Coordinates of C-alpha atoms and ligand atoms in Angstrom, one line a residue:
M1 CA -0.8 6.3 5.8
K2 CA -0.3 7.8 9.2
L3 CA -4.1 8.7 9.4
V4 CA -5.1 5.3 8.3
Y5 CA -3.2 4.2 11.2
W6 CA -4.9 6.6 13.5
L7 CA -8.2 5.9 12.1
F8 CA -7.9 2.2 13.1
L9 CA -6.3 3.1 16.3
S10 CA -9.2 5.3 17.2
L11 CA -11.5 2.2 16.2
A12 CA -9.5 0.2 18.7
F13 CA -9.9 2.8 21.3
A14 CA -13.6 2.7 20.6
H15 CA -13.4 -1.0 20.9
G16 CA -12.0 -0.9 24.3
D17 CA -13.6 2.3 25.7
M18 CA -16.5 0.3 26.9
E19 CA -14.6 -2.0 28.9
D20 CA -15.1 -0.1 32.2
M21 CA -18.9 -0.6 31.9
P22 CA -19.9 -2.8 34.8
M23 CA -21.8 -5.1 32.9
A24 CA -19.0 -6.0 30.5
N25 CA -17.0 -7.2 33.4
S26 CA -19.8 -9.1 35.2
D27 CA -19.6 -12.8 35.2
N28 CA -22.2 -15.2 33.6
H29 CA -24.4 -15.5 36.8
D30 CA -24.7 -11.6 36.9
S31 CA -25.4 -11.3 33.4
H32 CA -28.2 -13.8 33.4
N33 CA -29.8 -11.5 36.1
D34 CA -29.0 -8.5 34.0
I35 CA -30.8 -10.1 31.1
S36 CA -34.0 -10.8 33.1
D37 CA -33.7 -7.5 34.6
G38 CA -33.3 -5.9 31.3
S39 CA -36.2 -7.8 29.6
N40 CA -38.5 -7.1 32.6
E41 CA -37.7 -3.5 32.2
M42 CA -38.3 -3.5 28.6
S43 CA -41.7 -5.0 29.0
T44 CA -42.6 -2.7 31.8
T45 CA -41.5 0.3 29.7
G46 CA -43.5 -1.1 26.9
N47 CA -46.6 -1.4 29.1
S48 CA -46.4 1.9 30.5
V49 CA -46.0 3.4 27.0
D50 CA -48.9 1.7 25.9
S51 CA -51.1 2.7 28.9
S52 CA -49.8 6.2 28.9
N53 CA -50.7 6.4 25.1
M54 CA -54.3 5.6 26.1
E55 CA -54.4 7.9 29.0
S56 CA -52.6 11.0 27.8
M57 CA -53.2 11.2 23.9
A58 CA -54.3 14.7 24.5
S59 CA -51.3 16.1 26.1
M60 CA -48.8 14.5 23.6
V61 CA -46.5 16.5 21.4
P62 CA -46.7 15.7 17.8
I63 CA -43.4 14.6 16.1
P64 CA -43.1 13.5 12.4
H65 CA -40.6 10.6 13.3
V66 CA -39.8 8.9 16.4
M67 CA -36.5 7.2 16.3
K68 CA -37.2 3.5 16.8
H69 CA -33.7 2.4 16.2
M70 CA -31.3 4.4 18.1
H71 CA -28.1 5.4 16.2
G72 CA -25.0 6.6 17.6
M73 CA -25.6 4.6 20.8
P74 CA -23.7 1.8 22.4
I75 CA -25.4 -1.4 21.4
L76 CA -26.2 -2.1 25.1
Q77 CA -28.2 0.9 25.3
T78 CA -30.5 -0.2 22.5
E79 CA -33.3 -2.6 22.3
L80 CA -31.9 -6.2 22.0
L81 CA -33.3 -9.6 21.9
P82 CA -32.3 -11.6 25.1
Q83 CA -29.7 -13.7 23.3
E84 CA -28.3 -10.7 21.6
R85 CA -27.9 -9.2 25.1
L86 CA -26.4 -12.3 26.4
F87 CA -23.7 -11.8 23.6
W88 CA -23.1 -8.3 24.0
E89 CA -22.9 -8.4 27.8
N90 CA -20.1 -11.0 27.4
Y91 CA -18.4 -9.1 24.6
N92 CA -14.9 -8.6 25.9
A93 CA -13.6 -5.3 24.8
T94 CA -10.2 -5.3 26.2
N95 CA -7.3 -4.7 24.0
Y96 CA -3.6 -3.5 24.3
I97 CA -4.5 0.1 24.4
N98 CA -7.0 0.0 27.1
Y99 CA -5.5 -2.6 29.1
P100 CA -4.1 -1.1 32.4
N101 CA -0.4 -0.7 32.2
N102 CA 2.2 1.7 33.5
N103 CA 4.2 2.0 30.2
K104 CA 1.7 4.0 28.2
T105 CA 4.5 6.5 27.6
A106 CA 6.6 3.7 25.9
M107 CA 3.4 2.8 23.7
S108 CA 2.9 6.4 22.6
L109 CA 6.6 6.8 21.8
Y110 CA 6.5 3.7 19.8
F111 CA 3.5 4.9 17.7
V112 CA 4.9 8.3 17.1
F113 CA 8.4 7.4 16.2
M114 CA 7.3 4.5 13.8
T115 CA 4.7 7.0 12.1
I116 CA 7.5 9.5 11.5
S117 CA 9.9 6.8 10.2
F118 CA 7.4 4.7 8.1
I119 CA 5.2 7.3 6.8
F120 CA 7.2 10.7 6.6
I121 CA 10.8 9.8 6.2
N122 CA 10.8 6.4 4.3
P123 CA 9.1 7.7 1.1
I124 CA 11.4 10.8 1.0
L125 CA 14.5 8.6 1.3
M126 CA 13.1 6.3 -1.6
V127 CA 13.1 9.5 -3.6
I128 CA 16.4 10.5 -2.9
N129 CA 17.9 7.1 -3.6
N130 CA 16.0 6.8 -6.8
L131 CA 17.3 10.0 -8.2
N132 CA 21.0 9.3 -7.0
P133 CA 21.9 5.9 -5.9
Q134 CA 25.2 7.1 -4.5
S135 CA 23.9 10.0 -2.6
I136 CA 25.7 10.7 0.8
N137 CA 22.7 12.8 1.8
Y138 CA 20.7 9.5 1.6
L139 CA 23.1 7.7 3.8
I140 CA 22.7 10.5 6.4
G141 CA 19.2 10.5 6.1
L142 CA 19.0 6.7 6.5
V143 CA 21.2 6.8 9.5
I144 CA 18.7 9.2 11.1
N145 CA 15.7 7.3 10.0
S146 CA 17.0 3.9 11.1
G147 CA 17.8 5.6 14.6
I148 CA 14.2 6.9 14.8
A149 CA 12.8 3.3 13.6
L150 CA 14.9 1.4 16.1
F151 CA 14.1 3.9 19.0
G152 CA 10.4 3.1 18.2
L153 CA 11.0 -0.6 18.3
F154 CA 12.9 -0.4 21.5
N155 CA 9.8 1.3 23.0
Y156 CA 7.6 -1.4 21.6
S157 CA 9.8 -4.0 23.3
I158 CA 9.4 -2.1 26.6
F159 CA 5.8 -1.7 26.3
I160 CA 5.1 -5.3 25.3
H161 CA 7.1 -6.9 28.0
S162 CA 5.2 -4.8 30.6
I163 CA 1.8 -6.4 29.7
P164 CA 0.6 -10.0 29.6
D165 CA 0.4 -11.7 26.2
L166 CA -3.2 -10.7 25.3
Y167 CA -3.0 -12.2 21.9
P168 CA -1.2 -15.6 22.1
G169 CA 0.4 -16.6 18.9
N170 CA 0.4 -13.3 17.1
V171 CA 2.9 -12.7 14.4
F172 CA 3.3 -9.0 15.2
N173 CA 6.2 -9.4 17.7
K174 CA 8.0 -11.4 15.0
F175 CA 7.3 -8.5 12.4
N176 CA 8.9 -6.1 14.7
W177 CA 12.1 -8.3 15.0
I178 CA 12.2 -8.7 11.3
Y179 CA 11.9 -5.2 10.8
A180 CA 14.7 -4.4 13.2
V181 CA 17.0 -6.8 11.5
T182 CA 16.2 -5.6 8.0
V183 CA 16.6 -1.9 9.1
I184 CA 20.1 -2.7 10.4
G185 CA 20.7 -4.8 7.2
Q186 CA 19.7 -2.0 5.0
L187 CA 22.1 0.5 6.8
I188 CA 25.0 -1.9 6.3
F189 CA 24.4 -2.6 2.6
T190 CA 23.8 1.1 1.9
V191 CA 27.3 1.8 3.2
L192 CA 28.6 -1.2 1.2
K193 CA 26.8 0.0 -2.1
I194 CA 27.7 3.5 -1.8
G195 CA 31.4 2.6 -1.2
Y196 CA 31.2 0.3 -4.1
L197 CA 29.5 2.8 -6.6
R198 CA 31.8 5.5 -5.7
Q199 CA 34.9 3.6 -5.8
S200 CA 34.1 2.0 -9.2
Q201 CA 34.0 5.6 -10.4
Y202 CA 37.4 6.5 -9.0
K203 CA 38.8 3.5 -10.7
S204 CA 37.3 4.3 -14.1
I205 CA 38.6 7.9 -13.8
D206 CA 41.9 6.9 -12.8
Q207 CA 42.3 4.4 -15.6
I208 CA 40.9 6.6 -18.4
D209 CA 42.2 9.9 -19.3
S210 CA 38.9 11.6 -19.9
P211 CA 36.8 11.6 -16.6
A212 CA 33.8 13.5 -18.3
I213 CA 33.3 10.6 -20.8
T214 CA 33.7 8.0 -18.1
L215 CA 31.1 9.6 -16.0
Y216 CA 28.9 10.0 -18.7
D217 CA 29.1 6.3 -19.7
L218 CA 28.7 5.4 -16.2
S219 CA 25.8 7.2 -15.5
R220 CA 24.0 6.2 -18.6
N221 CA 25.1 2.7 -19.5
Q222 CA 26.7 0.8 -16.9
S223 CA 24.4 1.7 -13.9
P224 CA 25.1 -1.2 -11.6
N225 CA 21.8 -0.5 -10.0
S226 CA 19.9 -3.4 -11.6
F227 CA 16.7 -2.6 -9.9
D228 CA 16.8 1.1 -10.9
L229 CA 13.3 2.1 -12.0
N230 CA 14.8 5.0 -14.0
D231 CA 16.8 2.9 -16.6
D232 CA 16.7 5.1 -19.5
E233 CA 16.0 3.1 -22.6
T234 CA 14.6 5.7 -25.0
H235 CA 14.2 8.1 -22.4
I236 CA 15.0 11.6 -23.4
D237 CA 17.5 12.9 -21.1
N238 CA 17.7 16.6 -20.3
S239 CA 20.6 16.5 -17.9
D240 CA 22.3 19.8 -18.4
N241 CA 26.1 20.1 -18.8
D242 CA 26.3 22.3 -15.7
H243 CA 25.5 19.4 -13.6
D244 CA 27.9 17.0 -15.3
E245 CA 30.6 19.6 -14.8
R246 CA 30.0 20.2 -11.2
F247 CA 29.8 16.6 -10.6
T248 CA 33.1 16.1 -12.2
N249 CA 34.7 18.7 -10.2
D250 CA 33.5 17.3 -7.0
L251 CA 34.6 13.9 -8.1
S252 CA 38.1 15.0 -8.8
N253 CA 38.4 16.7 -5.3
H254 CA 37.3 13.4 -3.8
L255 CA 39.6 11.4 -5.9
N256 CA 42.6 13.7 -5.0
F257 CA 41.6 13.3 -1.4
V258 CA 41.5 9.3 -1.8
K259 CA 44.7 9.4 -3.7
G260 CA 46.3 11.2 -0.8
K261 CA 45.4 8.5 1.6
F262 CA 46.5 5.4 -0.4
N263 CA 47.3 4.6 -4.0
V264 CA 44.1 3.6 -5.8
N265 CA 45.9 1.7 -8.6
K266 CA 47.9 -0.5 -6.3
I267 CA 44.7 -2.0 -4.8
F268 CA 42.8 -2.4 -8.3
D269 CA 46.1 -3.8 -10.0
N270 CA 45.7 -6.7 -8.0
S271 CA 43.1 -8.6 -10.0
L272 CA 42.0 -11.1 -7.4
I273 CA 41.1 -8.4 -4.8
S274 CA 39.7 -6.4 -7.4
R275 CA 37.4 -9.1 -8.5
I276 CA 36.4 -9.9 -4.9
I277 CA 35.7 -6.2 -4.2
D278 CA 33.7 -6.0 -7.6
S279 CA 31.5 -9.0 -6.8
V280 CA 30.9 -8.2 -3.2
G281 CA 30.0 -4.7 -4.5
K282 CA 27.5 -5.9 -7.0
I283 CA 26.0 -8.3 -4.5
S284 CA 25.6 -5.4 -2.0
V285 CA 23.9 -3.3 -4.7
I286 CA 21.2 -6.2 -5.2
V287 CA 20.9 -6.8 -1.4
F288 CA 20.5 -3.3 -0.7
N289 CA 17.8 -3.0 -3.3
I290 CA 15.8 -5.9 -1.9
L291 CA 16.0 -4.5 1.6
N292 CA 15.2 -1.0 0.4
W293 CA 11.8 -2.1 -1.3
F294 CA 11.2 -4.6 1.4
N295 CA 11.4 -1.9 4.0
F296 CA 9.3 0.5 2.1
L297 CA 6.6 -2.0 1.2
F298 CA 6.5 -3.7 4.6
I299 CA 4.4 -0.7 5.9
F300 CA 1.5 -2.2 3.8
V301 CA 1.6 -5.5 5.9
Y302 CA 2.9 -4.0 9.1
I303 CA 0.2 -1.4 9.9
P304 CA -2.9 -3.5 9.2
T305 CA -1.1 -6.5 11.2
G306 CA -0.5 -3.9 14.0
I307 CA -4.0 -2.8 14.1
A308 CA -5.4 -6.2 14.4
T309 CA -2.9 -7.0 17.1
F310 CA -3.3 -4.0 19.2
G311 CA -7.1 -4.0 19.0
L312 CA -7.2 -7.9 19.5
F313 CA -9.0 -8.3 16.4
G314 CA -9.3 -11.8 14.8
Q315 CA -8.5 -14.2 17.5
G316 CA -9.3 -18.1 17.0
K317 CA -11.4 -18.7 13.9
T318 CA -12.3 -15.1 13.2
V319 CA -8.9 -14.8 12.0
F320 CA -9.9 -16.0 8.4
N321 CA -12.5 -13.6 8.1
L322 CA -10.1 -10.8 9.2
L323 CA -7.4 -12.0 6.9
A324 CA -9.7 -12.3 3.8
H325 CA -10.8 -8.6 4.3
F326 CA -7.4 -7.3 5.2
I327 CA -5.6 -9.0 2.2
K328 CA -8.2 -8.4 -0.5
G329 CA -9.0 -4.8 0.8
G330 CA -5.3 -4.2 1.2
I331 CA -4.8 -5.2 -2.6
F332 CA -7.4 -2.6 -3.7
F333 CA -6.0 0.0 -1.3
F334 CA -2.5 -0.7 -2.8
L335 CA -3.9 -0.5 -6.4
G336 CA -5.5 3.0 -5.5
V337 CA -2.1 4.1 -4.3
I338 CA -0.4 2.8 -7.5
S339 CA -2.9 4.6 -9.6
L340 CA -2.1 7.6 -8.0
A341 CA 1.6 7.2 -8.4
R342 CA 1.0 6.4 -12.2
Y343 CA -0.8 9.7 -12.5
C344 CA 2.2 11.4 -10.8
G345 CA 4.5 9.9 -13.2
A346 CA 5.8 6.7 -11.5
F347 CA 6.9 4.0 -14.1
Q348 CA 7.1 6.4 -16.8
N349 CA 10.2 4.7 -18.2
K350 CA 8.0 1.6 -18.7
G351 CA 5.0 3.6 -20.3
W352 CA 2.8 2.9 -17.2
A353 CA 2.3 6.7 -16.5
W354 CA -0.4 7.1 -19.1
N355 CA 2.5 8.0 -21.5
Y356 CA 3.7 6.8 -24.9
K357 CA 6.8 4.6 -24.8
F358 CA 9.1 3.8 -27.8
I359 CA 11.7 1.3 -28.1
T360 CA 14.2 2.0 -30.8
S361 CA 16.6 -0.5 -32.4
E362 CA 19.6 0.8 -30.4
S363 CA 17.8 0.1 -27.1
F364 CA 19.6 -2.1 -24.8
G365 CA 18.6 -3.8 -21.6
W366 CA 16.8 -7.0 -21.1
W367 CA 13.5 -5.4 -20.5
S368 CA 13.4 -3.9 -23.8
K369 CA 14.3 -7.3 -25.4
I370 CA 11.6 -9.4 -23.9
Q371 CA 8.8 -6.9 -24.7
P372 CA 6.4 -7.7 -27.4
K373 CA 5.8 -5.3 -30.2
G374 CA 3.0 -3.4 -28.5
L375 CA 4.9 -3.6 -25.3
I376 CA 3.7 -4.9 -21.9
T377 CA 1.0 -2.6 -20.5
M378 CA -0.5 -2.2 -17.0
E379 CA -3.6 -4.0 -18.2
F380 CA -1.4 -7.1 -18.9
I381 CA -0.2 -7.0 -15.5
E382 CA -3.5 -6.6 -13.9
S383 CA -5.0 -9.3 -16.0
F384 CA -2.2 -11.7 -15.0
L385 CA -2.7 -10.9 -11.3
I386 CA -6.4 -11.2 -11.5
F387 CA -5.9 -14.7 -13.2
F388 CA -3.3 -15.9 -10.7
Y389 CA -5.1 -14.5 -7.7
G390 CA -8.2 -16.5 -8.8
I391 CA -6.3 -19.7 -9.0
T392 CA -4.9 -19.2 -5.5
N393 CA -8.4 -18.0 -4.1
V394 CA -10.1 -21.3 -4.9
F395 CA -8.1 -22.9 -2.2
M396 CA -7.7 -19.9 0.1
E397 CA -11.6 -19.8 0.6
H398 CA -11.4 -23.4 2.0
L399 CA -8.7 -22.6 4.6
A400 CA -11.3 -21.8 7.4
N401 CA -12.5 -25.3 7.0
P402 CA -9.5 -27.5 6.3
G403 CA -9.9 -31.1 5.5
G404 CA -13.8 -30.7 6.0
K405 CA -16.5 -30.7 3.3
W406 CA -16.9 -27.7 1.1
S407 CA -19.6 -25.6 3.0
A408 CA -22.2 -23.6 0.9
K409 CA -20.3 -20.4 2.0
D410 CA -17.0 -21.8 0.9
L411 CA -18.5 -22.8 -2.5
E412 CA -20.0 -19.4 -2.8
H413 CA -16.9 -17.7 -2.2
A414 CA -15.0 -20.0 -4.5
S415 CA -17.6 -19.1 -7.3
I416 CA -16.3 -15.6 -7.2
A417 CA -12.9 -17.0 -7.8
F418 CA -14.1 -18.3 -10.9
I419 CA -15.0 -15.0 -12.2
Y420 CA -11.4 -14.0 -11.5
I421 CA -9.9 -16.8 -13.4
G422 CA -12.2 -16.5 -16.3
A423 CA -11.8 -12.7 -16.5
G424 CA -8.1 -12.8 -15.9
F425 CA -7.6 -15.3 -18.6
S426 CA -9.9 -13.2 -21.0
G427 CA -7.9 -10.1 -20.2
L428 CA -4.6 -11.8 -21.1
L429 CA -6.1 -13.0 -24.4
V430 CA -7.3 -9.5 -25.3
E431 CA -3.9 -8.1 -24.5
H432 CA -2.5 -10.5 -27.0
K433 CA -5.0 -9.5 -29.5
L434 CA -4.3 -5.8 -28.9
N435 CA -0.6 -6.2 -29.4
D436 CA -0.5 -4.9 -33.1
W437 CA -3.1 -2.4 -32.4
R438 CA -0.9 -0.7 -29.7
F439 CA 2.0 -0.7 -32.1
D440 CA 0.2 0.6 -35.1
Y441 CA -1.8 3.2 -32.9
S442 CA 1.4 4.8 -31.4
K443 CA 4.1 4.3 -33.9
N444 CA 3.0 6.7 -36.8
I445 CA 5.8 9.2 -36.5
D446 CA 8.6 9.4 -39.1
D447 CA 11.1 7.6 -37.0
K448 CA 12.2 4.3 -38.7
S449 CA 14.3 3.3 -35.8
I450 CA 11.4 2.5 -33.6
I451 CA 10.7 -1.1 -33.3
K452 CA 8.4 -1.3 -30.4
S453 CA 6.0 1.0 -29.1
S454 CA 2.8 1.6 -27.0
P455 CA 0.2 4.5 -26.3
G456 CA 0.7 3.5 -22.6
F457 CA -2.5 1.5 -22.3
S458 CA -4.7 -1.2 -23.8
P459 CA -8.4 -0.6 -24.4
N460 CA -9.0 -3.8 -22.4
P461 CA -12.1 -3.9 -20.4
F462 CA -11.4 -7.1 -18.4
P463 CA -9.5 -5.8 -15.4
I464 CA -12.2 -3.2 -14.7
L465 CA -14.8 -5.6 -15.5
T466 CA -13.5 -7.8 -12.7
I467 CA -13.5 -5.0 -10.1
F468 CA -16.8 -3.8 -11.3
W469 CA -18.5 -7.2 -10.6
T470 CA -16.6 -7.6 -7.3
G471 CA -18.1 -4.2 -6.3
I472 CA -21.7 -5.1 -7.5
L473 CA -21.7 -8.5 -5.8
M474 CA -20.5 -7.1 -2.7
S475 CA -22.8 -4.2 -2.6
Q476 CA -25.6 -6.8 -2.6
H477 CA -24.2 -9.4 -0.3
Q478 CA -26.5 -9.8 2.7
Q479 CA -24.5 -9.7 6.0
A480 CA -25.5 -10.7 9.4
S481 CA -25.9 -7.1 10.8
E482 CA -27.3 -4.0 9.3
L483 CA -24.1 -2.2 9.8
S484 CA -22.0 -4.8 8.1
T485 CA -24.4 -4.8 5.1
K486 CA -24.2 -1.1 4.8
I487 CA -20.4 -1.0 5.0
H488 CA -20.2 -3.9 2.4
S489 CA -22.3 -1.8 0.1
Q490 CA -20.1 1.4 0.7
W491 CA -17.0 -0.3 -0.6
G492 CA -18.8 -2.2 -3.3
T493 CA -20.1 1.1 -4.7
M494 CA -16.8 2.8 -4.5
F495 CA -15.3 0.0 -6.6
V496 CA -18.0 0.5 -9.2
Y497 CA -17.4 4.2 -9.3
G498 CA -13.8 3.5 -9.6
T499 CA -14.1 1.2 -12.7
A500 CA -16.5 3.7 -14.3
F501 CA -13.8 6.4 -14.1
R502 CA -11.1 4.1 -15.5
F503 CA -13.3 3.3 -18.3
L504 CA -13.6 7.0 -18.9
T505 CA -9.8 7.2 -18.8
Y506 CA -9.7 4.9 -21.9
I507 CA -12.3 6.6 -23.7
L508 CA -10.6 10.0 -23.1
N509 CA -7.2 8.5 -24.3
L510 CA -8.8 7.3 -27.4
I511 CA -10.8 10.4 -28.4
L512 CA -8.2 13.0 -27.6
S513 CA -5.8 13.9 -30.3
K514 CA -2.2 12.9 -29.9
P515 CA 0.4 15.3 -28.4
P516 CA 2.1 17.2 -31.3
S517 CA 5.7 16.1 -30.2
L518 CA 7.6 13.1 -29.2
D519 CA 8.7 15.0 -26.2
M520 CA 5.3 15.5 -25.0
M521 CA 4.1 12.0 -25.9
I522 CA 6.5 10.4 -23.6
R523 CA 5.4 12.6 -20.7
P524 CA 2.8 11.4 -18.2
S525 CA -0.6 12.6 -19.6
Q526 CA -2.3 12.8 -16.3
P527 CA -5.8 12.0 -17.1
I528 CA -8.2 13.8 -14.7
T529 CA -10.3 10.7 -14.2
E530 CA -7.3 8.6 -12.7
L531 CA -7.4 10.9 -9.6
L532 CA -11.0 9.7 -9.2
V533 CA -10.0 6.1 -9.9
S534 CA -7.3 6.4 -7.2
F535 CA -9.7 8.0 -4.7
C536 CA -12.4 5.3 -5.1
L537 CA -10.0 2.5 -4.7
I538 CA -8.1 3.7 -2.0
S539 CA -11.2 4.6 0.1
G540 CA -13.0 1.5 -1.1
G541 CA -10.1 -0.8 -0.1
M542 CA -9.9 0.8 3.3
I543 CA -13.7 0.4 3.9
F544 CA -13.4 -3.3 2.7
M545 CA -10.7 -3.9 5.4
E546 CA -12.8 -2.3 8.1
S547 CA -15.8 -4.4 6.9
C548 CA -14.5 -7.6 8.6
D549 CA -16.6 -9.3 11.3
P550 CA -14.3 -8.4 14.4
I551 CA -14.1 -4.7 13.5
V552 CA -17.8 -4.4 12.7
L553 CA -18.6 -5.8 16.2
A554 CA -16.3 -3.4 17.7
L555 CA -18.1 -0.6 15.9
E556 CA -21.5 -1.8 16.8
Y557 CA -20.4 -2.3 20.4
K558 CA -19.5 1.5 20.6
G559 CA -22.4 2.6 18.6
Y560 CA -20.7 4.1 15.4
D561 CA -22.9 4.0 12.4
A562 CA -22.2 3.6 8.5
M563 CA -21.8 7.3 7.8
F564 CA -19.1 7.8 10.5
T565 CA -16.9 5.0 9.1
L566 CA -17.6 6.5 5.5
N567 CA -16.7 10.1 6.6
I568 CA -13.5 8.9 8.2
A569 CA -12.4 6.8 5.4
L570 CA -13.0 9.5 2.8
G571 CA -11.2 12.0 4.8
V572 CA -8.2 9.9 5.5
T573 CA -8.2 9.0 1.8
C574 CA -7.8 12.7 0.8
L575 CA -5.2 13.3 3.3
L576 CA -3.1 10.3 2.0
M577 CA -3.5 11.4 -1.6
A578 CA -2.2 14.7 -0.6
W579 CA 0.9 13.2 1.1
I580 CA 1.5 10.9 -1.8
M581 CA 1.4 13.9 -4.3
V582 CA 3.7 16.0 -1.9
V583 CA 6.2 13.1 -2.2
F584 CA 6.0 13.1 -5.9
Q585 CA 6.2 16.9 -6.1
F586 CA 9.4 16.7 -3.9
K587 CA 10.9 14.3 -6.4
N588 CA 10.1 16.5 -9.5
F589 CA 11.4 19.6 -7.7
I590 CA 14.8 17.7 -6.7
K591 CA 15.1 16.4 -10.2
N592 CA 14.5 19.8 -12.0
K593 CA 16.7 21.6 -9.6
Y594 CA 19.7 19.3 -9.3
Y595 CA 19.6 16.6 -12.1
Ligands
NAG601 C1 -11.1 -9.9 28.6 O1 -9.8 -10.3 28.0 C2 -8.7 -10.0 28.6 C3 -7.6 -10.3 27.7 O2 -7.6 -11.4 27.1 C4 -8.6 -10.8 30.0 O3 -7.5 -10.5 30.7 C5 -9.9 -10.5 30.9 O4 -9.9 -11.2 32.0 C6 -11.2 -10.8 30.0 N1 -12.3 -10.3 30.7 C7 -13.4 -11.0 30.9 C8 -14.4 -10.4 31.6 O5 -13.4 -12.2 30.4

């Protein structure tokens, strides 16, 4: 993510670098003069070329191809029609980064500290909390990370108050306030949550004679962490006794320490206080989980908004074009990240990591109960989201033109939404149809206690069909400029490749023989094609975001071509994928070593 960030920042820099060109700052009168000068110059050069052609054919050096359309050149240095020249000479490339200001240090500190906090520390903390919700190491890490984030935000505040409001009405200032509040909130609720979880353990140990059993029960059955992604329903647990013992000893030490300070029984005997503590504790666990996920996922909204704000992209009416690209591109980007996470084993307990999932008659938990016989697959979720998105999108396309008539462009875009509604609904129907198939296909092992099961996927083509057609349509969508058309076709093509690889994943899953043991079946199967799916979706989503009008104009102004943007997007995608895999490797390492 850091690199995505720097990519867009460098684009923003590029956007602004030209500001000090004299023509960009000239007023209208001057630019009119420039235009006439420019066209005169052009025609004179044209004439001189013609005449020199006539005169000096003999002395000419033969070249196979002369560049008529200069690439890699700022647009003002290329041949332009008069009205184009008028536009580009008045193009204002000012932004927050190149605006003259004495607090550049505060701005840099803000970028560096937020990057460290958001991209490097936050995911690691998510992992630690996921493995052990009462970890004191997590609390220590969180205190450090919150300090880093708040220091970053403090620098943002210094910077933003030292510069005029270049982007009136932007939401980014509010975002920073929201984040400051949620960061502090998360810190407070982490303390409450960890205190509660640890205390309820002391309590149980104190009341029941055998601490080992209590601990075992607690960790397996009564996990108060209602959002825990690791709820083990039929999950086969390999936790070794060593760990349990170590944990128990550790806990008794703590307990003795607590007992020395005050009498635990006395507090918990009072049932009113006990009940209040209990409900406050339960609430703080829930609030903590909400804040934890919010602060983690916020990055996917915060960084794009920050890029748009710092680059001054999308002011006035262009905001709708920017939003449409950022939201939709962001969704595909996110889908790519999710695909990689699934490959690495995320959601294994739900059967969404390309692994088999079995629910036995002894399984407990609401999630097991509400599932159909063939379980809910990722294809169901995808179809549902596509369907839902299609419905909302019919109205969203009309936002730029509220109350007015539906323009042809509105209708053209809304017609794409109908593909989504139809394909999403078909996908849901196919999921229903394949319910029995998933159960029959996966269950045939000699375990009579299995009442629900899934091979971890549905051979349901509709989610990929939707993305495939989005890609095809977009790679053929004619845009105003050549660069924009090229970039649209880049991400369109990426989506087409991505869906092709996902299709191969289904084929591979269907033709490869089943793993020989139950233990291997419930492990993530890591289909090779999924890494390519993820690659295509992440880079396609990123290029999608970058293909909005304001950013394309900025690229053209500076003279970047389509290959440059593609190279950067592919490079950033690979680095990002590497970082995501490092995070999951870290999780596996910690899990194998300590749990
Ligand atoms: C460009 O925009 C900035 C910020 O909005 C403004 O301060 C500056 O005067 C503008 N420049 C021109 C030449 O209009």
